[in-house]
Coordinates of C-alpha atoms in Angstrom, one line a residue:
X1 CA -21.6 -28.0 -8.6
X2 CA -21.4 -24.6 -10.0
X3 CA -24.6 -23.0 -11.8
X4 CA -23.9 -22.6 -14.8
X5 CA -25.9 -19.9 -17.5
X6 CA -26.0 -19.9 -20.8
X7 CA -23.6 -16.2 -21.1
X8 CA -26.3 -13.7 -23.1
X9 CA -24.2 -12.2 -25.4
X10 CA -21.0 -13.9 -26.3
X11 CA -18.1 -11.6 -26.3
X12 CA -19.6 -10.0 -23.5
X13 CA -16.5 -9.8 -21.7
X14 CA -15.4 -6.2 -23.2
X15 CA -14.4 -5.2 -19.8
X16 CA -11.3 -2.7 -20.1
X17 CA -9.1 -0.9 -17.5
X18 CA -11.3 2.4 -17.4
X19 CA -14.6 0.1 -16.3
X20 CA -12.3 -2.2 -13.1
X21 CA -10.8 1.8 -11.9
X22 CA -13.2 3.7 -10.0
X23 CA -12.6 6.9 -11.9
X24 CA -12.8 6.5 -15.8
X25 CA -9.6 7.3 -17.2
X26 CA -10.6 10.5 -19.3
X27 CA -8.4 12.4 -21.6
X28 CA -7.3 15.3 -19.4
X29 CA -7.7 19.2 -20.8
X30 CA -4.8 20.7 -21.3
X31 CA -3.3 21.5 -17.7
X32 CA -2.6 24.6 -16.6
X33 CA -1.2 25.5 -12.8
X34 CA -2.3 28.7 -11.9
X35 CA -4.3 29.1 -8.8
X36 CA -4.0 27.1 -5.6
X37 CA -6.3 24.8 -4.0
X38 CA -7.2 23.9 -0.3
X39 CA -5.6 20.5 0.6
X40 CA -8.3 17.7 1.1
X41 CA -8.7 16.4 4.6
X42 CA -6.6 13.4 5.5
X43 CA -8.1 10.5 7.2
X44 CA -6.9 9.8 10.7
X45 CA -4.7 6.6 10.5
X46 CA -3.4 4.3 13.1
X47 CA -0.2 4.8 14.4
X48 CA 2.5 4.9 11.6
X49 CA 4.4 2.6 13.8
X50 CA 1.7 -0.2 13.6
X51 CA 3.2 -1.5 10.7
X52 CA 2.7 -5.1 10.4
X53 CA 4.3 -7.5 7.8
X54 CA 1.8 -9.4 5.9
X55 CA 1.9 -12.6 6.3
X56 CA 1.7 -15.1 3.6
X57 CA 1.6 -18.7 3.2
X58 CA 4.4 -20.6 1.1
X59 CA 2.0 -21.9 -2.0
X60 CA 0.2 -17.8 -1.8
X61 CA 3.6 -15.9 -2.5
X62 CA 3.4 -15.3 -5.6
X63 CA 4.2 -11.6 -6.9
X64 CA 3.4 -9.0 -5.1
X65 CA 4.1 -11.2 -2.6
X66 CA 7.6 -12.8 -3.4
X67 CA 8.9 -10.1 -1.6
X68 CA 7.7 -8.7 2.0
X69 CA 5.0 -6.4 2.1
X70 CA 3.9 -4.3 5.1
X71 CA 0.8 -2.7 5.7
X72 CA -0.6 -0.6 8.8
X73 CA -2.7 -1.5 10.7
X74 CA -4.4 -1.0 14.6
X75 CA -2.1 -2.1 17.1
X76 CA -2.2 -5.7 18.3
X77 CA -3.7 -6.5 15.0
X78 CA -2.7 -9.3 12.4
X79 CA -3.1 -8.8 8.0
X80 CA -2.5 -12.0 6.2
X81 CA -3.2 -13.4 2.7
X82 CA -6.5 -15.7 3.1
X83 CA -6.6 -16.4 -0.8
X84 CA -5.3 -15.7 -4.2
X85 CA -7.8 -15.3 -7.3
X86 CA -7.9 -13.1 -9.7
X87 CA -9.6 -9.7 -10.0
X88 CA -11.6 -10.1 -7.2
X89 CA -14.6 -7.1 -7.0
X90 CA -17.1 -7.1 -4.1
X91 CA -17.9 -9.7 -1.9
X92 CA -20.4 -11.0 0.6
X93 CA -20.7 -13.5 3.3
X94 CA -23.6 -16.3 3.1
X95 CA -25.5 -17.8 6.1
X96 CA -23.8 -21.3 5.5
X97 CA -20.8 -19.5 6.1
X98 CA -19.1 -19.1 2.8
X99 CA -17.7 -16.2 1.0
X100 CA -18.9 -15.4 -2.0
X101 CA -16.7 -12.9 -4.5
X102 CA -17.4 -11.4 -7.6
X103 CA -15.0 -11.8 -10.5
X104 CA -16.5 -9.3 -13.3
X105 CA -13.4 -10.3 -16.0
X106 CA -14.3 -14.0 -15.8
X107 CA -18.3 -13.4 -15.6
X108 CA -18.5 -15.6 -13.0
X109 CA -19.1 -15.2 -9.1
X110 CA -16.8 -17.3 -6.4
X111 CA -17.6 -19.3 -3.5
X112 CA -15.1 -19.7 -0.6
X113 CA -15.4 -22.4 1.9
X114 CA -13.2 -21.3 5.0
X115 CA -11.0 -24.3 5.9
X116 CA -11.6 -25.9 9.4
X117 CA -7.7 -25.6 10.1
X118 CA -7.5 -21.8 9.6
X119 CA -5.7 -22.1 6.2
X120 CA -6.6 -21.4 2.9
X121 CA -10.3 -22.0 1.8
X122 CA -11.7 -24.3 -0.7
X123 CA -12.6 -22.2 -4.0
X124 CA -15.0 -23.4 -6.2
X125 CA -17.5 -21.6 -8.9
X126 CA -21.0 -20.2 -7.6
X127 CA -21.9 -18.6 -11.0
X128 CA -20.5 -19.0 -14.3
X129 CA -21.5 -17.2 -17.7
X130 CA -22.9 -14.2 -16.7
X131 CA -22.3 -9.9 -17.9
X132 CA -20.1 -8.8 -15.5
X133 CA -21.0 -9.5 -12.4
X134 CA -20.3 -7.3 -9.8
X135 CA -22.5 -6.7 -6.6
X136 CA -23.4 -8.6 -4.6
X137 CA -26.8 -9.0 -1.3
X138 CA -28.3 -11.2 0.7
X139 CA -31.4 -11.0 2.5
X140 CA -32.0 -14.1 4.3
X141 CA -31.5 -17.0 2.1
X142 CA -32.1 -15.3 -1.4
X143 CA -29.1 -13.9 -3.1
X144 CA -28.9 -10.9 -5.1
X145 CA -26.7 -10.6 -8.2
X146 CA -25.8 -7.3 -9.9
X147 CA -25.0 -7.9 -13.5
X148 CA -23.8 -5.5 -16.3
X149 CA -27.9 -5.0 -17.8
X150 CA -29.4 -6.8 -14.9
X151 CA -30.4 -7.9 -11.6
X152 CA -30.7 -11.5 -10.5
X153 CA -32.3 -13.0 -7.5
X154 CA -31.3 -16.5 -6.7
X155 CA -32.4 -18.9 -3.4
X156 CA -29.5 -20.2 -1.6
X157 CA -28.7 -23.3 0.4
X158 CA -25.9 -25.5 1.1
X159 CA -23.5 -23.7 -1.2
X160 CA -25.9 -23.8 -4.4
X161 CA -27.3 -21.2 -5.9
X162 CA -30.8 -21.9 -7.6
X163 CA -34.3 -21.0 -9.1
X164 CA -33.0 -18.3 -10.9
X165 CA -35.1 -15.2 -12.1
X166 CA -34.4 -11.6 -12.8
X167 CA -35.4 -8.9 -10.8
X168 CA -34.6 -5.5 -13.5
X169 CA -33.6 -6.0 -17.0
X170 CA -32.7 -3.9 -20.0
X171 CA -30.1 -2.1 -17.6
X172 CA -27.4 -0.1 -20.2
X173 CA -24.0 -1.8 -20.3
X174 CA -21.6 -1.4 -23.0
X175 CA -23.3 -3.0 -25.5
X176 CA -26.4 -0.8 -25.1
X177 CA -27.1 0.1 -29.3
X178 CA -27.1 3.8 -28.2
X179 CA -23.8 3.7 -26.2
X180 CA -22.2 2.3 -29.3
X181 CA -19.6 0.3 -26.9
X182 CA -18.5 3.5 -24.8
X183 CA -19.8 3.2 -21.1
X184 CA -17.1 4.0 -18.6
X185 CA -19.2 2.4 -15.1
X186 CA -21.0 -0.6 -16.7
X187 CA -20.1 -2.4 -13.5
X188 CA -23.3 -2.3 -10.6
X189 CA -24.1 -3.0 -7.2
X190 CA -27.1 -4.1 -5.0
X191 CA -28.1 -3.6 -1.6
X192 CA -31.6 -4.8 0.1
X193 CA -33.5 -2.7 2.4
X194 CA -35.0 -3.8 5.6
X195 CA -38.5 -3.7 3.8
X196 CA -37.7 -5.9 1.2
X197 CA -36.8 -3.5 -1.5
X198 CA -33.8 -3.8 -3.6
X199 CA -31.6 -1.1 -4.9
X200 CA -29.2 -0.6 -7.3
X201 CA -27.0 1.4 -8.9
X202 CA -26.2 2.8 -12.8
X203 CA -23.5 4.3 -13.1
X204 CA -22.8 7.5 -15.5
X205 CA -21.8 6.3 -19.3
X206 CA -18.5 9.2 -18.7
X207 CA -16.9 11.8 -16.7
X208 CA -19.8 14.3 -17.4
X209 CA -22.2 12.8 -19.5
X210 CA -25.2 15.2 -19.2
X211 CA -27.4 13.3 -21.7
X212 CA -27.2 10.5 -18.8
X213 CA -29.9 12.2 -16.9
X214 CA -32.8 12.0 -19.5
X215 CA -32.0 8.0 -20.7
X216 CA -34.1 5.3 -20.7
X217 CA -33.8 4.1 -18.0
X218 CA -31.6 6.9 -16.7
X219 CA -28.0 6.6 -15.7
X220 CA -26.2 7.9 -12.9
X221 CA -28.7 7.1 -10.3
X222 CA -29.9 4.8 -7.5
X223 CA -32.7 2.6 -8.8
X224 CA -35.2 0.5 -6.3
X225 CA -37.4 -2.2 -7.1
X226 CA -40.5 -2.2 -4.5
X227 CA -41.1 -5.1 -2.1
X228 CA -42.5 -8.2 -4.0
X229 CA -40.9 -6.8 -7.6
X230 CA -42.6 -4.8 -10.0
X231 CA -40.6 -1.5 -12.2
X232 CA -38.1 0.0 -10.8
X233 CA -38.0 2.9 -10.0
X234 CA -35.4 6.0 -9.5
X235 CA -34.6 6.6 -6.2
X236 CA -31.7 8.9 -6.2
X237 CA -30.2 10.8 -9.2
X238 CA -27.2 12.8 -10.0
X239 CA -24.9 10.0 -8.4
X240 CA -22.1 9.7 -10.8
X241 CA -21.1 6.4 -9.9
X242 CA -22.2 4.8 -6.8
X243 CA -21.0 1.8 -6.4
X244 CA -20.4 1.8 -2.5
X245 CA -24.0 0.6 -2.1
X246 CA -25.3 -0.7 1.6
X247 CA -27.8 -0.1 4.3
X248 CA -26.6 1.3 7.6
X249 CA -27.5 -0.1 11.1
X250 CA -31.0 1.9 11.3
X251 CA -32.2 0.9 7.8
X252 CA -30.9 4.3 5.6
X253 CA -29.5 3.7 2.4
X254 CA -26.1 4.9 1.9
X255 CA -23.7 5.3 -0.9
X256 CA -20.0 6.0 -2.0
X257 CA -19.8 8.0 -4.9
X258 CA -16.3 8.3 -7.5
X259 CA -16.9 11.8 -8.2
X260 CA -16.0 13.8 -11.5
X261 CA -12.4 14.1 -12.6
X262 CA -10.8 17.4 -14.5
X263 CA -13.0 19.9 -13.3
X264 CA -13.1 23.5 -13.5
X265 CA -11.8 26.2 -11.7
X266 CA -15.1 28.0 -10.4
X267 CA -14.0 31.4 -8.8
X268 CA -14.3 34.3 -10.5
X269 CA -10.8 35.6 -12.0
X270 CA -8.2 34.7 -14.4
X271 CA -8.8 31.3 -13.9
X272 CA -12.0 30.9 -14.1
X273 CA -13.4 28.0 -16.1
X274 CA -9.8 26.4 -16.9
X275 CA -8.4 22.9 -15.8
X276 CA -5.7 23.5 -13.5
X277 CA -4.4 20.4 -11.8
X278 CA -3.6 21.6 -8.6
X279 CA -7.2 22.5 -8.3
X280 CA -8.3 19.3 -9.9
X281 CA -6.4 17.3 -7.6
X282 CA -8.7 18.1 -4.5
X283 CA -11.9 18.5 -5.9
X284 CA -14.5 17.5 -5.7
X285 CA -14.2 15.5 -3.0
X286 CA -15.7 12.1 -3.0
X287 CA -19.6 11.7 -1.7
X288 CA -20.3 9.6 1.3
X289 CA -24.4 10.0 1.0
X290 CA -27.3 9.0 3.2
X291 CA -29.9 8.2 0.4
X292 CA -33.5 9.2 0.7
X293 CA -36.3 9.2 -1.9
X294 CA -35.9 11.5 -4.3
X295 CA -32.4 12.9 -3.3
X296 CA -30.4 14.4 -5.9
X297 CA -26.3 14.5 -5.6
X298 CA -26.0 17.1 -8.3
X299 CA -24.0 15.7 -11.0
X300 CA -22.6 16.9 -13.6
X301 CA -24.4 20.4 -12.9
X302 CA -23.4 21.1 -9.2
X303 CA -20.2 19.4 -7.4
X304 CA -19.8 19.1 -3.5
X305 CA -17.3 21.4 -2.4
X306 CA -15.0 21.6 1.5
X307 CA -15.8 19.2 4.0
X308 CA -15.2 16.4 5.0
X309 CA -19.1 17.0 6.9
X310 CA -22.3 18.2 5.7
X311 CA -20.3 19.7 1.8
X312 CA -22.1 22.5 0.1
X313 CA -22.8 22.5 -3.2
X314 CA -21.4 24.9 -6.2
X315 CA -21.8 25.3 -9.9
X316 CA -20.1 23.0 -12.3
X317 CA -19.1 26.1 -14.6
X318 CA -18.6 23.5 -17.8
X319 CA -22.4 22.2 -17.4
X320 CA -23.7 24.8 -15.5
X321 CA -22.2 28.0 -16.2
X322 CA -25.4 30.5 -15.3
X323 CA -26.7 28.0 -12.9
X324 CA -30.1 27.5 -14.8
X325 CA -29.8 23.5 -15.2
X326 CA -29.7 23.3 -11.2
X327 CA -29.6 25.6 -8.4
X328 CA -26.6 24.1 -6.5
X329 CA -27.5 26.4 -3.3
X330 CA -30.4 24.6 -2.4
X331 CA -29.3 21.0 -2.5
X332 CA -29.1 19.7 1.0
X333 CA -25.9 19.0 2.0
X334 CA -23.9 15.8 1.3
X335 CA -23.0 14.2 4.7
X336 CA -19.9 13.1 4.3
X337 CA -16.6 12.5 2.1
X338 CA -13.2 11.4 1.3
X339 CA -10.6 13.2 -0.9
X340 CA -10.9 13.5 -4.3
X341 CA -10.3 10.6 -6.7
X342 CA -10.2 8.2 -3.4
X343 CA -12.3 6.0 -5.6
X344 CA -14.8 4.3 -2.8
X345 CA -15.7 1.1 -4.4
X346 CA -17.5 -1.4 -1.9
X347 CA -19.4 0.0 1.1
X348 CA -20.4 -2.2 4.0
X349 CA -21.6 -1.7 7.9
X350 CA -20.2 -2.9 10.9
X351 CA -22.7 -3.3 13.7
X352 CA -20.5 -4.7 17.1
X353 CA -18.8 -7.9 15.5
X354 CA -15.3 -5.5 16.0
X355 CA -13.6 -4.4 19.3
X356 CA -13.8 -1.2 20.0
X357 CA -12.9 2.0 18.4
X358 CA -14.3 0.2 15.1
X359 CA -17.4 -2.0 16.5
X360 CA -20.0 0.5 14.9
X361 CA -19.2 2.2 11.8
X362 CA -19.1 2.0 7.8
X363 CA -16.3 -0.3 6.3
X364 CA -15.2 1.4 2.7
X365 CA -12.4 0.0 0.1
X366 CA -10.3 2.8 -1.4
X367 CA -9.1 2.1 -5.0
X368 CA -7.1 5.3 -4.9
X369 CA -6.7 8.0 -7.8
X370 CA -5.5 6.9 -11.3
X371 CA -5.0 11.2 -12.3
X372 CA -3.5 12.7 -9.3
X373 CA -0.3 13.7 -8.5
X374 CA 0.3 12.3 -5.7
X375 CA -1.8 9.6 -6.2
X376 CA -4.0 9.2 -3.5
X377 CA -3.2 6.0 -1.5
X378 CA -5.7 2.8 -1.9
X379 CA -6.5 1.9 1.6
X380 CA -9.4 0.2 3.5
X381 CA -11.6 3.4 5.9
X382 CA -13.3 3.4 8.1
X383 CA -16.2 5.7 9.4
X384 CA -17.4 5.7 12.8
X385 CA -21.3 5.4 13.3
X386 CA -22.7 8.1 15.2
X387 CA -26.6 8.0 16.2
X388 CA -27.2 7.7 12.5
X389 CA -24.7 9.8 10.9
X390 CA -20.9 9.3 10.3
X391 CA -18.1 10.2 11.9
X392 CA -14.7 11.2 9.8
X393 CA -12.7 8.8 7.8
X394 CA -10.2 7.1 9.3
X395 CA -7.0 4.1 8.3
X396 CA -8.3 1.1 9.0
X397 CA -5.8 -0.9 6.2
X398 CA -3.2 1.3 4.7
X399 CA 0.8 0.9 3.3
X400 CA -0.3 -0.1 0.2
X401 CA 1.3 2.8 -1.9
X402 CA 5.0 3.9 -1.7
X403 CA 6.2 7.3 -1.2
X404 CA 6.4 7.4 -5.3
X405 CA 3.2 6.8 -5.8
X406 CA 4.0 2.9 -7.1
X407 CA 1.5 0.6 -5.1
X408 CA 1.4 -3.4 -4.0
X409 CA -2.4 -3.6 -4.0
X410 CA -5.7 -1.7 -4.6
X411 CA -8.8 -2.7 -2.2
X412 CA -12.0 -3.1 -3.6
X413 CA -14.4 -4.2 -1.0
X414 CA -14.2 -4.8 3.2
X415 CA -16.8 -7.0 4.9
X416 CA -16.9 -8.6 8.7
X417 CA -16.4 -12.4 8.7
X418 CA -18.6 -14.4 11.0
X419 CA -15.3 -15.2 12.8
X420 CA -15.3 -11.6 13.7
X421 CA -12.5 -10.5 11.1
X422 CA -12.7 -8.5 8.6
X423 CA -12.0 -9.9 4.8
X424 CA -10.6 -7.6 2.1
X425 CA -10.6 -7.8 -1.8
X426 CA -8.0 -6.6 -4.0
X427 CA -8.1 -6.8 -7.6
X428 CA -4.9 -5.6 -8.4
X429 CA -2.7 -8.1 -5.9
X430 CA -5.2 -10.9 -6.7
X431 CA -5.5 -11.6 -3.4
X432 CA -8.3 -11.9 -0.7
X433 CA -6.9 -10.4 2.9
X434 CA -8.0 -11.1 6.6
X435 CA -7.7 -8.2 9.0
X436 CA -7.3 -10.0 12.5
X437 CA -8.3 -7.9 15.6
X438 CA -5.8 -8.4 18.3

């Protein structure tokens, strides 16, 4: 039987377009094409000729699937529709086996029993009447639950979800009196550290919100609550909207950030300070951070810059025009990234339960722009782990996007099955994906 919570607000459920994308759909300045920009670095794909045709079962083929859709993929592997729901977010596998989904639209998280015959798996509610949902943990039994003003911490057994309490509270959302209803990345995710702790994330109330850093609590960080509960506390600031949240193979923290959209042109000259879309559509590039205490990611005063390894840093010249809110120089250098407007959503780790090339690395589901032209492609990366660090993006999952831009699906979130393939959500197909090594 579900668990079912008595919803804290009713009509909660305020959850528009701008808070599913990664980016926040901003008005955009008047454009103006001037000066160019230095493409952003392409991730290696698979063979273009590894295209596969999705398979779908009869009773799953509704649209986009009432016509044949192909995706690429390794070679020798299978993609296949496992399940239809809609708006499905993040995900995470339980010990008893079953996958649970977060649906932020319908407040309610999703539990997925796989069926013993291979076919479609048994839904069924986990969690019902809760803020927006969204990311999700485990650490050994107990189950972590990322809602829009909260965190929840639930025991777990046999498919039930119990002795509920809450871990952080009085997290800003939408309805925060101060925000007045206008908070572009309400939506939050969770990850537990080997020690116990558990972080999360707040996303920035807008595109370059600067009033974000001083808030109680602030937004636009990476929040931790010790071992055994007690305040939280910030962890990591300037992180405009991390919601790729997980802890790599050795125990670091690490995050995928949705940068800032329309930024400036920061070279001196004619262009200076203006917001020309060929410059906007490559920078900055996304953030793909190894989080330590105290580590600040700059925005909105300093915005990574080249790449894809070890970015610089350089003056946002709308929020930082003389450089005295931050000095961007001395910010250590972000560790990796993806193109700009990628939109990472969910982050997860792969530690050997794939065949090689992809048995160690970072799993990280690509929303794609929503203001770029091109758009940049949804697709599922992956990031090869390399004594610690990460190696360059790569295709794991892509074909989701046509030559014009128009797209069959947008992934959300990647994570390794115990069957040893990997599970995808999409929230624009409504449809839950295995990716089936050869």
């Amino acid at each position: 039987m579900p668990v079912l919570l008595r919803r804290k607000r009713t009509g909660a459920m305020l959850l528009g377009a701008a808070l599913i994308a990664g980016c926040a759909a901003e008005p955009p300045a008047a454009p103006v094409r001037t000066a160019p920009a230095a493409p952003a670095p392409s991730p290696a794909a698979p063979d273009p000729s590894n295209f596969v045709t999705v398979g779908v079962p009869p009773d799953l083929a509704a649209a986009p699937f009432d016509e044949p859709r192909q995706a690429v993929v390794p070679a020798g592997w299978t993609l296949s529709v496992w399940a239809r729901t809609p708006h499905p977010r993040l995900a995470a596998w339980a010990p008893d086996g079953r996958l649970l989904v977060s649906v932020p639209r319908d407040g309610r998280v999703l539990r997925l029993s796989p069926a013993p015959d291979g076919g479609a798996p048994e839904q069924s509610v986990l969690l019902d009447g809760l803020d927006q949902p969204h990311g999700l943990a485990f650490a050994g039994s107990k189950l972590y639950v990322a809602e829009s003003d909260q965190i929840d911490a639930y025991d777990y057994a046999d498919g039930s979800a119990t002795n509920h309490r809450t871990v952080a509270t009085g997290l800003p959302d939408a309805r925060s009196p101060e925000l007045r209803g206008a908070y572009s990345h309400a939506l939050k995710s969770v990850a537990v550290g080997a020690d116990g702790a558990v972080y999360f994330s707040i996303g920035s109330t807008g595109n370059i919100t600067a009033a974000d850093r001083v808030a109680d609590p602030p937004r636009a960080t990476i929040m931790r609550v010790p071992p055994g509960g007690g305040p939280a506390e910030v962890f990591a600031t300037g992180v405009r909207n991390g919601t790729g949240l997980a802890v790599a193979p050795d125990g670091a923290l690490w995050t995928a950030v949705n940068g800032r959209d329309n930024v400036a042109f920061p070279e001196p000259g004619p262009s200076y300070g203006q917001v020309i879309p060929d410059y906007v559509d490559d920078h900055p590039p996304e953030q793909v951070a190894r989080l330590t205490p105290g580590r600040e990611l700059g925005w909105p005063y300093c915005n990574s810059d080249g790449g894809p390894t070890d970015l610089p840093f350089v003056r946002d010249v709308q929020t930082n025009p003389d450089g005295t809110e931050m000095d961007c120089a001395a910010l250590p250098p972000v560790e990796q990234s993806m193109g700009a407007h990628s939109a990472p959503l969910g982050l997860s780790f792969v530690d050997g339960a794939l065949p090689a090339p992809y048995a160690h690395g970072a799993l990280v589901g690509v929303h794609g722009s929503w203001n770029r032209q091109p758009p940049r492609a949804p697709e599922v990366s992956f990031y090869p782990w390399r004594g610690g660090d990460l190696g360059d993006q790569q295709t794991l999952i892509g074909g989701f996007q046509a030559e014009d831009g128009s797209r069959w699906g947008r992934p959300v979130a990647a994570v390794v099955g115990p069957d040893g393939a990997v599970y995808v959500t999409d929230d624009a197909a409504d449809a839950i994906y295995r990716l089936a090594p050869g």
